[in-house]
PDB file of C-alpha atoms in Angstrom:
ATOM      1  CA  MET Z  30      57.322 -89.490 -47.481  1.00 53.00           C
ATOM      2  CA  SER Z  31      60.718 -87.730 -47.352  1.00 67.00           C
ATOM      3  CA  LYS Z  32      60.947 -84.077 -46.313  1.00 74.00           C
ATOM      4  CA  PRO Z  33      62.117 -82.863 -49.768  1.00 69.00           C
ATOM      5  CA  LYS Z  34      59.142 -84.628 -51.379  1.00 82.00           C
ATOM      6  CA  LYS Z  35      56.746 -83.047 -48.871  1.00 89.00           C
ATOM      7  CA  LEU Z  36      58.181 -79.620 -49.603  1.00 91.00           C
ATOM      8  CA  GLU Z  37      57.902 -80.216 -53.349  1.00 92.00           C
ATOM      9  CA  ASP Z  38      54.244 -81.240 -52.955  1.00 92.00           C
ATOM     10  CA  ARG Z  39      53.598 -78.165 -50.823  1.00 93.00           C
ATOM     11  CA  VAL Z  40      55.016 -75.889 -53.519  1.00 93.00           C
ATOM     12  CA  TYR Z  41      53.113 -77.782 -56.204  1.00 93.00           C
ATOM     13  CA  GLN Z  42      49.756 -77.480 -54.418  1.00 94.00           C
ATOM     14  CA  TYR Z  43      50.385 -73.842 -53.535  1.00 94.00           C
ATOM     15  CA  SER Z  44      51.166 -73.045 -57.172  1.00 93.00           C
ATOM     16  CA  ILE Z  45      48.098 -74.897 -58.455  1.00 91.00           C
ATOM     17  CA  ASN Z  46      45.930 -72.927 -56.042  1.00 92.00           C
ATOM     18  CA  GLN Z  47      47.497 -69.611 -57.096  1.00 90.00           C
ATOM     19  CA  ILE Z  48      46.852 -70.415 -60.750  1.00 87.00           C
ATOM     20  CA  SER Z  49      43.311 -71.773 -60.338  1.00 84.00           C
ATOM     21  CA  THR Z  50      42.204 -68.800 -58.240  1.00 85.00           C
ATOM     22  CA  LYS Z  51      43.759 -66.325 -60.704  1.00 80.00           C
ATOM     23  CA  GLN Z  52      46.231 -65.034 -58.124  1.00 87.00           C
ATOM     24  CA  TRP Z  53      48.838 -65.837 -60.754  1.00 89.00           C
ATOM     25  CA  LEU Z  54      47.390 -64.697 -64.054  1.00 83.00           C
ATOM     26  CA  PRO Z  55      48.506 -66.082 -67.447  1.00 81.00           C
ATOM     27  CA  GLN Z  56      51.793 -64.541 -68.637  1.00 82.00           C
ATOM     28  CA  THR Z  57      52.782 -63.645 -65.043  1.00 88.00           C
ATOM     29  CA  HIS Z  58      56.448 -64.328 -64.282  1.00 91.00           C
ATOM     30  CA  ILE Z  59      57.436 -66.063 -61.024  1.00 93.00           C
ATOM     31  CA  THR Z  60      61.015 -66.658 -59.882  1.00 92.00           C
ATOM     32  CA  GLU Z  61      62.416 -69.454 -57.752  1.00 92.00           C
ATOM     33  CA  ILE Z  62      64.114 -67.006 -55.422  1.00 92.00           C
ATOM     34  CA  GLY Z  63      60.951 -64.939 -55.003  1.00 93.00           C
ATOM     35  CA  LEU Z  64      58.836 -67.969 -54.155  1.00 93.00           C
ATOM     36  CA  SER Z  65      61.599 -69.307 -51.911  1.00 93.00           C
ATOM     37  CA  LYS Z  66      61.516 -66.134 -49.814  1.00 93.00           C
ATOM     38  CA  LYS Z  67      57.709 -66.106 -49.706  1.00 92.00           C
ATOM     39  CA  LEU Z  68      57.316 -69.727 -48.594  1.00 93.00           C
ATOM     40  CA  GLY Z  69      60.530 -70.040 -46.588  1.00 93.00           C
ATOM     41  CA  ILE Z  70      61.567 -73.077 -48.632  1.00 92.00           C
ATOM     42  CA  SER Z  71      64.879 -73.800 -50.383  1.00 92.00           C
ATOM     43  CA  ARG Z  72      64.966 -73.514 -54.160  1.00 91.00           C
ATOM     44  CA  THR Z  73      65.521 -77.238 -54.855  1.00 92.00           C
ATOM     45  CA  PRO Z  74      61.947 -78.448 -54.052  1.00 92.00           C
ATOM     46  CA  ILE Z  75      60.598 -75.354 -55.820  1.00 93.00           C
ATOM     47  CA  ARG Z  76      62.567 -76.277 -58.937  1.00 92.00           C
ATOM     48  CA  GLN Z  77      61.212 -79.840 -58.804  1.00 93.00           C
ATOM     49  CA  ALA Z  78      57.642 -78.596 -58.380  1.00 93.00           C
ATOM     50  CA  PHE Z  79      58.105 -76.268 -61.356  1.00 93.00           C
ATOM     51  CA  LEU Z  80      59.226 -79.211 -63.494  1.00 93.00           C
ATOM     52  CA  ARG Z  81      55.988 -81.048 -62.609  1.00 93.00           C
ATOM     53  CA  LEU Z  82      53.906 -77.984 -63.378  1.00 92.00           C
ATOM     54  CA  GLU Z  83      55.597 -77.505 -66.739  1.00 89.00           C
ATOM     55  CA  GLU Z  84      55.072 -81.153 -67.668  1.00 88.00           C
ATOM     56  CA  GLU Z  85      51.358 -80.747 -66.901  1.00 85.00           C
ATOM     57  CA  GLY Z  86      51.100 -77.571 -69.000  1.00 82.00           C
ATOM     58  CA  TYR Z  87      50.548 -75.036 -66.224  1.00 87.00           C
ATOM     59  CA  ILE Z  88      53.767 -73.086 -66.740  1.00 87.00           C
ATOM     60  CA  VAL Z  89      56.674 -72.522 -69.082  1.00 88.00           C
ATOM     61  CA  ILE Z  90      60.179 -72.507 -67.595  1.00 91.00           C
ATOM     62  CA  GLU Z  91      62.232 -69.709 -69.110  1.00 89.00           C
ATOM     63  CA  PRO Z  92      66.004 -69.951 -68.540  1.00 86.00           C
ATOM     64  CA  ASN Z  93      67.375 -67.118 -66.393  1.00 82.00           C
ATOM     65  CA  LYS Z  94      63.867 -65.654 -66.036  1.00 84.00           C
ATOM     66  CA  GLY Z  95      61.973 -68.111 -63.846  1.00 87.00           C
ATOM     67  CA  ILE Z  96      58.588 -69.363 -64.974  1.00 91.00           C
ATOM     68  CA  ARG Z  97      55.737 -67.883 -66.967  1.00 88.00           C
ATOM     69  CA  ILE Z  98      52.166 -68.911 -66.183  1.00 87.00           C
ATOM     70  CA  GLN Z  99      50.684 -70.643 -69.201  1.00 82.00           C
ATOM     71  CA  GLU Z 100      47.195 -69.938 -70.480  1.00 72.00           C
ATOM     72  CA  LYS Z 101      44.950 -72.892 -69.689  1.00 73.00           C
ATOM     73  CA  GLN Z 102      44.485 -74.985 -72.806  1.00 73.00           C
ATOM     74  CA  ILE Z 103      40.909 -75.386 -74.014  1.00 74.00           C
ATOM     75  CA  SER Z 104      39.217 -78.136 -75.978  1.00 76.00           C
ATOM     76  CA  LEU Z 105      36.954 -77.589 -78.985  1.00 74.00           C
ATOM     77  CA  GLN Z 106      33.932 -77.864 -76.671  1.00 80.00           C
ATOM     78  CA  GLY Z 107      35.467 -75.354 -74.278  1.00 82.00           C
ATOM     79  CA  PHE Z 108      36.217 -73.050 -77.169  1.00 84.00           C
ATOM     80  CA  GLN Z 109      32.616 -73.229 -78.372  1.00 86.00           C
ATOM     81  CA  GLU Z 110      31.398 -72.489 -74.859  1.00 90.00           C
ATOM     82  CA  GLN Z 111      33.594 -69.404 -74.724  1.00 91.00           C
ATOM     83  CA  LEU Z 112      32.166 -68.163 -78.023  1.00 92.00           C
ATOM     84  CA  GLU Z 113      28.634 -68.735 -76.706  1.00 94.00           C
ATOM     85  CA  PHE Z 114      29.459 -66.802 -73.530  1.00 95.00           C
ATOM     86  CA  MET Z 115      30.827 -63.879 -75.560  1.00 95.00           C
ATOM     87  CA  GLU Z 116      27.683 -63.870 -77.685  1.00 96.00           C
ATOM     88  CA  LEU Z 117      25.388 -63.777 -74.641  1.00 96.00           C
ATOM     89  CA  VAL Z 118      27.319 -60.913 -73.076  1.00 97.00           C
ATOM     90  CA  MET Z 119      27.314 -58.849 -76.269  1.00 97.00           C
ATOM     91  CA  ILE Z 120      23.611 -59.472 -76.884  1.00 97.00           C
ATOM     92  CA  ASP Z 121      22.754 -58.503 -73.313  1.00 96.00           C
ATOM     93  CA  HIS Z 122      24.866 -55.365 -73.578  1.00 97.00           C
ATOM     94  CA  LEU Z 123      23.212 -54.259 -76.811  1.00 97.00           C
ATOM     95  CA  HIS Z 124      19.764 -54.942 -75.341  1.00 96.00           C
ATOM     96  CA  PHE Z 125      20.670 -52.752 -72.362  1.00 96.00           C
ATOM     97  CA  LEU Z 126      21.708 -49.930 -74.717  1.00 96.00           C
ATOM     98  CA  GLN Z 127      18.400 -50.216 -76.562  1.00 96.00           C
ATOM     99  CA  ILE Z 128      16.296 -50.142 -73.396  1.00 95.00           C
ATOM    100  CA  ARG Z 129      18.180 -47.131 -72.064  1.00 95.00           C
ATOM    101  CA  GLU Z 130      17.928 -45.467 -75.487  1.00 95.00           C
ATOM    102  CA  ILE Z 131      21.605 -44.599 -75.379  1.00 94.00           C
ATOM    103  CA  GLN Z 132      22.949 -42.613 -78.315  1.00 94.00           C
ATOM    104  CA  PHE Z 133      26.129 -44.520 -79.099  1.00 96.00           C
ATOM    105  CA  ASN Z 134      29.033 -42.254 -80.016  1.00 95.00           C
ATOM    106  CA  THR Z 135      30.884 -44.420 -82.539  1.00 95.00           C
ATOM    107  CA  ASP Z 136      33.889 -42.133 -83.124  1.00 95.00           C
ATOM    108  CA  ARG Z 137      36.265 -44.409 -81.235  1.00 93.00           C
ATOM    109  CA  LEU Z 138      34.924 -47.532 -82.901  1.00 95.00           C
ATOM    110  CA  GLU Z 139      35.144 -45.962 -86.335  1.00 95.00           C
ATOM    111  CA  ASN Z 140      38.802 -45.114 -85.735  1.00 95.00           C
ATOM    112  CA  THR Z 141      39.419 -48.701 -84.703  1.00 95.00           C
ATOM    113  CA  ILE Z 142      37.538 -49.983 -87.755  1.00 94.00           C
ATOM    114  CA  ASP Z 143      39.763 -47.892 -90.006  1.00 94.00           C
ATOM    115  CA  GLN Z 144      42.744 -49.747 -88.557  1.00 94.00           C
ATOM    116  CA  ILE Z 145      41.034 -53.141 -88.737  1.00 92.00           C
ATOM    117  CA  ASN Z 146      40.181 -52.681 -92.402  1.00 91.00           C
ATOM    118  CA  GLN Z 147      43.879 -52.360 -93.165  1.00 89.00           C
ATOM    119  CA  MET Z 148      44.722 -55.641 -91.430  1.00 84.00           C
ATOM    120  CA  THR Z 149      43.922 -58.039 -94.265  1.00 79.00           C
ATOM    121  CA  ASP Z 150      47.096 -60.116 -94.137  1.00 82.00           C
ATOM    122  CA  PRO Z 151      46.710 -63.205 -91.868  1.00 78.00           C
ATOM    123  CA  LYS Z 152      50.438 -62.972 -91.163  1.00 81.00           C
ATOM    124  CA  GLU Z 153      49.687 -59.817 -89.176  1.00 86.00           C
ATOM    125  CA  ILE Z 154      47.444 -61.722 -86.794  1.00 89.00           C
ATOM    126  CA  GLU Z 155      49.089 -60.402 -83.592  1.00 89.00           C
ATOM    127  CA  ALA Z 156      48.610 -56.785 -84.660  1.00 92.00           C
ATOM    128  CA  PHE Z 157      45.036 -57.590 -85.706  1.00 93.00           C
ATOM    129  CA  LEU Z 158      44.226 -59.157 -82.329  1.00 93.00           C
ATOM    130  CA  THR Z 159      45.562 -56.101 -80.519  1.00 93.00           C
ATOM    131  CA  ILE Z 160      43.274 -53.835 -82.549  1.00 95.00           C
ATOM    132  CA  GLU Z 161      40.380 -56.271 -82.140  1.00 96.00           C
ATOM    133  CA  PHE Z 162      40.791 -56.019 -78.367  1.00 95.00           C
ATOM    134  CA  ASP Z 163      40.504 -52.230 -78.642  1.00 95.00           C
ATOM    135  CA  TYR Z 164      37.379 -52.666 -80.769  1.00 96.00           C
ATOM    136  CA  LEU Z 165      35.742 -54.909 -78.171  1.00 96.00           C
ATOM    137  CA  LYS Z 166      36.598 -52.492 -75.359  1.00 95.00           C
ATOM    138  CA  GLY Z 167      35.045 -49.687 -77.416  1.00 95.00           C
ATOM    139  CA  LEU Z 168      31.931 -51.776 -77.937  1.00 95.00           C
ATOM    140  CA  PHE Z 169      31.412 -51.871 -74.155  1.00 95.00           C
ATOM    141  CA  ARG Z 170      31.852 -48.138 -73.757  1.00 90.00           C
ATOM    142  CA  TYR Z 171      28.480 -47.769 -72.018  1.00 94.00           C
ATOM    143  CA  THR Z 172      28.630 -50.970 -69.999  1.00 93.00           C
ATOM    144  CA  LYS Z 173      26.167 -51.558 -67.178  1.00 89.00           C
ATOM    145  CA  ASN Z 174      28.384 -54.119 -65.441  1.00 91.00           C
ATOM    146  CA  ASN Z 175      32.160 -53.681 -65.315  1.00 92.00           C
ATOM    147  CA  TYR Z 176      32.653 -57.157 -63.845  1.00 92.00           C
ATOM    148  CA  THR Z 177      30.863 -58.898 -66.724  1.00 93.00           C
ATOM    149  CA  THR Z 178      32.780 -56.776 -69.221  1.00 94.00           C
ATOM    150  CA  SER Z 179      36.031 -57.774 -67.520  1.00 91.00           C
ATOM    151  CA  LEU Z 180      35.079 -61.463 -67.813  1.00 90.00           C
ATOM    152  CA  PHE Z 181      34.224 -60.952 -71.475  1.00 94.00           C
ATOM    153  CA  LEU Z 182      37.574 -59.330 -72.242  1.00 93.00           C
ATOM    154  CA  ASP Z 183      39.391 -61.979 -70.196  1.00 88.00           C
ATOM    155  CA  THR Z 184      37.680 -64.670 -72.269  1.00 90.00           C
ATOM    156  CA  PHE Z 185      38.895 -63.003 -75.444  1.00 92.00           C
ATOM    157  CA  ARG Z 186      42.393 -62.783 -73.992  1.00 86.00           C
ATOM    158  CA  SER Z 187      42.266 -66.482 -73.110  1.00 83.00           C
ATOM    159  CA  ILE Z 188      41.453 -67.388 -76.720  1.00 85.00           C
ATOM    160  CA  ARG Z 189      44.075 -65.009 -78.045  1.00 84.00           C
ATOM    161  CA  GLU Z 190      46.865 -66.417 -75.889  1.00 79.00           C
ATOM    162  CA  GLN Z 191      46.260 -70.098 -76.577  1.00 77.00           C
ATOM    163  CA  SER Z 192      49.467 -71.870 -77.617  1.00 71.00           C
ATOM    164  CA  ASN Z 193      47.475 -74.535 -79.466  1.00 73.00           C
ATOM    165  CA  GLU Z 194      48.416 -74.371 -83.148  1.00 79.00           C
ATOM    166  CA  ASP Z 195      44.849 -75.205 -84.192  1.00 81.00           C
ATOM    167  CA  ILE Z 196      43.532 -72.204 -82.258  1.00 82.00           C
ATOM    168  CA  LYS Z 197      46.186 -69.984 -83.821  1.00 83.00           C
ATOM    169  CA  GLU Z 198      45.155 -71.171 -87.267  1.00 86.00           C
ATOM    170  CA  TYR Z 199      41.503 -70.523 -86.422  1.00 87.00           C
ATOM    171  CA  LEU Z 200      42.340 -66.947 -85.458  1.00 88.00           C
ATOM    172  CA  LYS Z 201      43.908 -66.429 -88.868  1.00 89.00           C
ATOM    173  CA  LEU Z 202      40.988 -68.044 -90.699  1.00 90.00           C
ATOM    174  CA  SER Z 203      38.411 -65.969 -88.821  1.00 93.00           C
ATOM    175  CA  GLN Z 204      40.059 -62.620 -89.488  1.00 93.00           C
ATOM    176  CA  ALA Z 205      38.180 -61.747 -92.710  1.00 92.00           C
ATOM    177  CA  THR Z 206      34.827 -62.783 -91.202  1.00 94.00           C
ATOM    178  CA  LYS Z 207      35.391 -60.576 -88.165  1.00 95.00           C
ATOM    179  CA  ILE Z 208      36.313 -57.569 -90.293  1.00 95.00           C
ATOM    180  CA  LYS Z 209      33.116 -57.899 -92.327  1.00 95.00           C
ATOM    181  CA  HIS Z 210      30.794 -58.084 -89.324  1.00 97.00           C
ATOM    182  CA  PHE Z 211      32.674 -55.592 -87.164  1.00 97.00           C
ATOM    183  CA  ASN Z 212      32.112 -53.014 -89.884  1.00 96.00           C
ATOM    184  CA  GLN Z 213      28.406 -53.790 -90.047  1.00 97.00           C
ATOM    185  CA  ILE Z 214      27.957 -53.671 -86.283  1.00 97.00           C
ATOM    186  CA  VAL Z 215      29.445 -50.175 -86.177  1.00 97.00           C
ATOM    187  CA  LEU Z 216      27.046 -49.007 -88.892  1.00 96.00           C
ATOM    188  CA  PHE Z 217      24.071 -50.282 -86.884  1.00 97.00           C
ATOM    189  CA  LEU Z 218      25.374 -48.675 -83.684  1.00 96.00           C
ATOM    190  CA  LYS Z 219      25.850 -45.385 -85.481  1.00 95.00           C
ATOM    191  CA  SER Z 220      22.168 -45.399 -86.432  1.00 95.00           C
ATOM    192  CA  ASN Z 221      21.200 -46.732 -82.966  1.00 94.00           C
ATOM    193  CA  ASP Z 222      19.645 -49.809 -84.527  1.00 96.00           C
ATOM    194  CA  TYR Z 223      20.414 -52.156 -81.672  1.00 97.00           C
ATOM    195  CA  ALA Z 224      18.077 -54.893 -82.864  1.00 97.00           C
ATOM    196  CA  LEU Z 225      20.036 -55.291 -86.107  1.00 97.00           C
ATOM    197  CA  ALA Z 226      23.315 -55.004 -84.197  1.00 97.00           C
ATOM    198  CA  ARG Z 227      22.243 -57.968 -82.038  1.00 97.00           C
ATOM    199  CA  LYS Z 228      21.294 -59.928 -85.119  1.00 97.00           C
ATOM    200  CA  GLU Z 229      24.709 -59.168 -86.624  1.00 97.00           C
ATOM    201  CA  VAL Z 230      26.421 -60.436 -83.469  1.00 97.00           C
ATOM    202  CA  ARG Z 231      24.464 -63.708 -83.669  1.00 97.00           C
ATOM    203  CA  ILE Z 232      25.446 -64.156 -87.310  1.00 97.00           C
ATOM    204  CA  LEU Z 233      29.068 -63.390 -86.491  1.00 97.00           C
ATOM    205  CA  ILE Z 234      29.300 -65.892 -83.629  1.00 96.00           C
ATOM    206  CA  ASN Z 235      27.520 -68.538 -85.697  1.00 95.00           C
ATOM    207  CA  GLN Z 236      30.039 -68.127 -88.499  1.00 94.00           C
ATOM    208  CA  LEU Z 237      32.961 -68.139 -86.067  1.00 93.00           C
ATOM    209  CA  SER Z 238      31.624 -71.384 -84.588  1.00 91.00           C
ATOM    210  CA  LEU Z 239      31.445 -72.955 -88.046  1.00 91.00           C
ATOM    211  CA  ILE Z 240      35.016 -71.909 -88.775  1.00 89.00           C
ATOM    212  CA  ALA Z 241      36.096 -73.455 -85.470  1.00 84.00           C
ATOM    213  CA  ILE Z 242      34.310 -76.742 -86.193  1.00 82.00           C
ATOM    214  CA  GLN Z 243      35.764 -76.981 -89.679  1.00 80.00           C
ATOM    215  CA  GLY Z 244      39.240 -75.732 -88.837  1.00 62.00           C
ATOM    216  CA  ILE Z 245      40.081 -77.074 -85.388  1.00 57.00           C
TER     217      ILE Z 245
END
């Protein structure tokens, strides 16, 4: 194997490891010159490795900017598994609140709901997703495990940043369903009825799964 090819493979494997271990998070920008200085390798094998990574869907090469780490694409099964994970985390969180008899202050959530209720146009999906993220963070206001909450929010971000057109269409189709159940969940939290809040979460995730199956 020639030296340039060995260097290209070294950069390729290094990059794969950085991505798989979340050292390079999705949307992170990396430059040829920066990586060249870090690894002590000329830019030519780095450029060739980047071309391989882009072809395999790991990155996007942006002219004059370097590369941007691409969100890992998920299949329908993977998408369903992510929804199931989010359901389990939310159910566990609400059960924790019930056991601890926490009086949930819903002021922040109600403010977010006011914004969500105005986002009825699917064309405003990016703005809706931003507000939805704030809603989910507010839902975990009294979290017992910051690490699990971080994984939950990262899972939501992963779905949100998918470049797959089917996923994007799903996000638009699911908007009205989310608004309906988000409102109801807040009402149950306001009255500290965590059992009904958990039931509402199960209904929500079930309906989101059906939309995914029918729309993706």
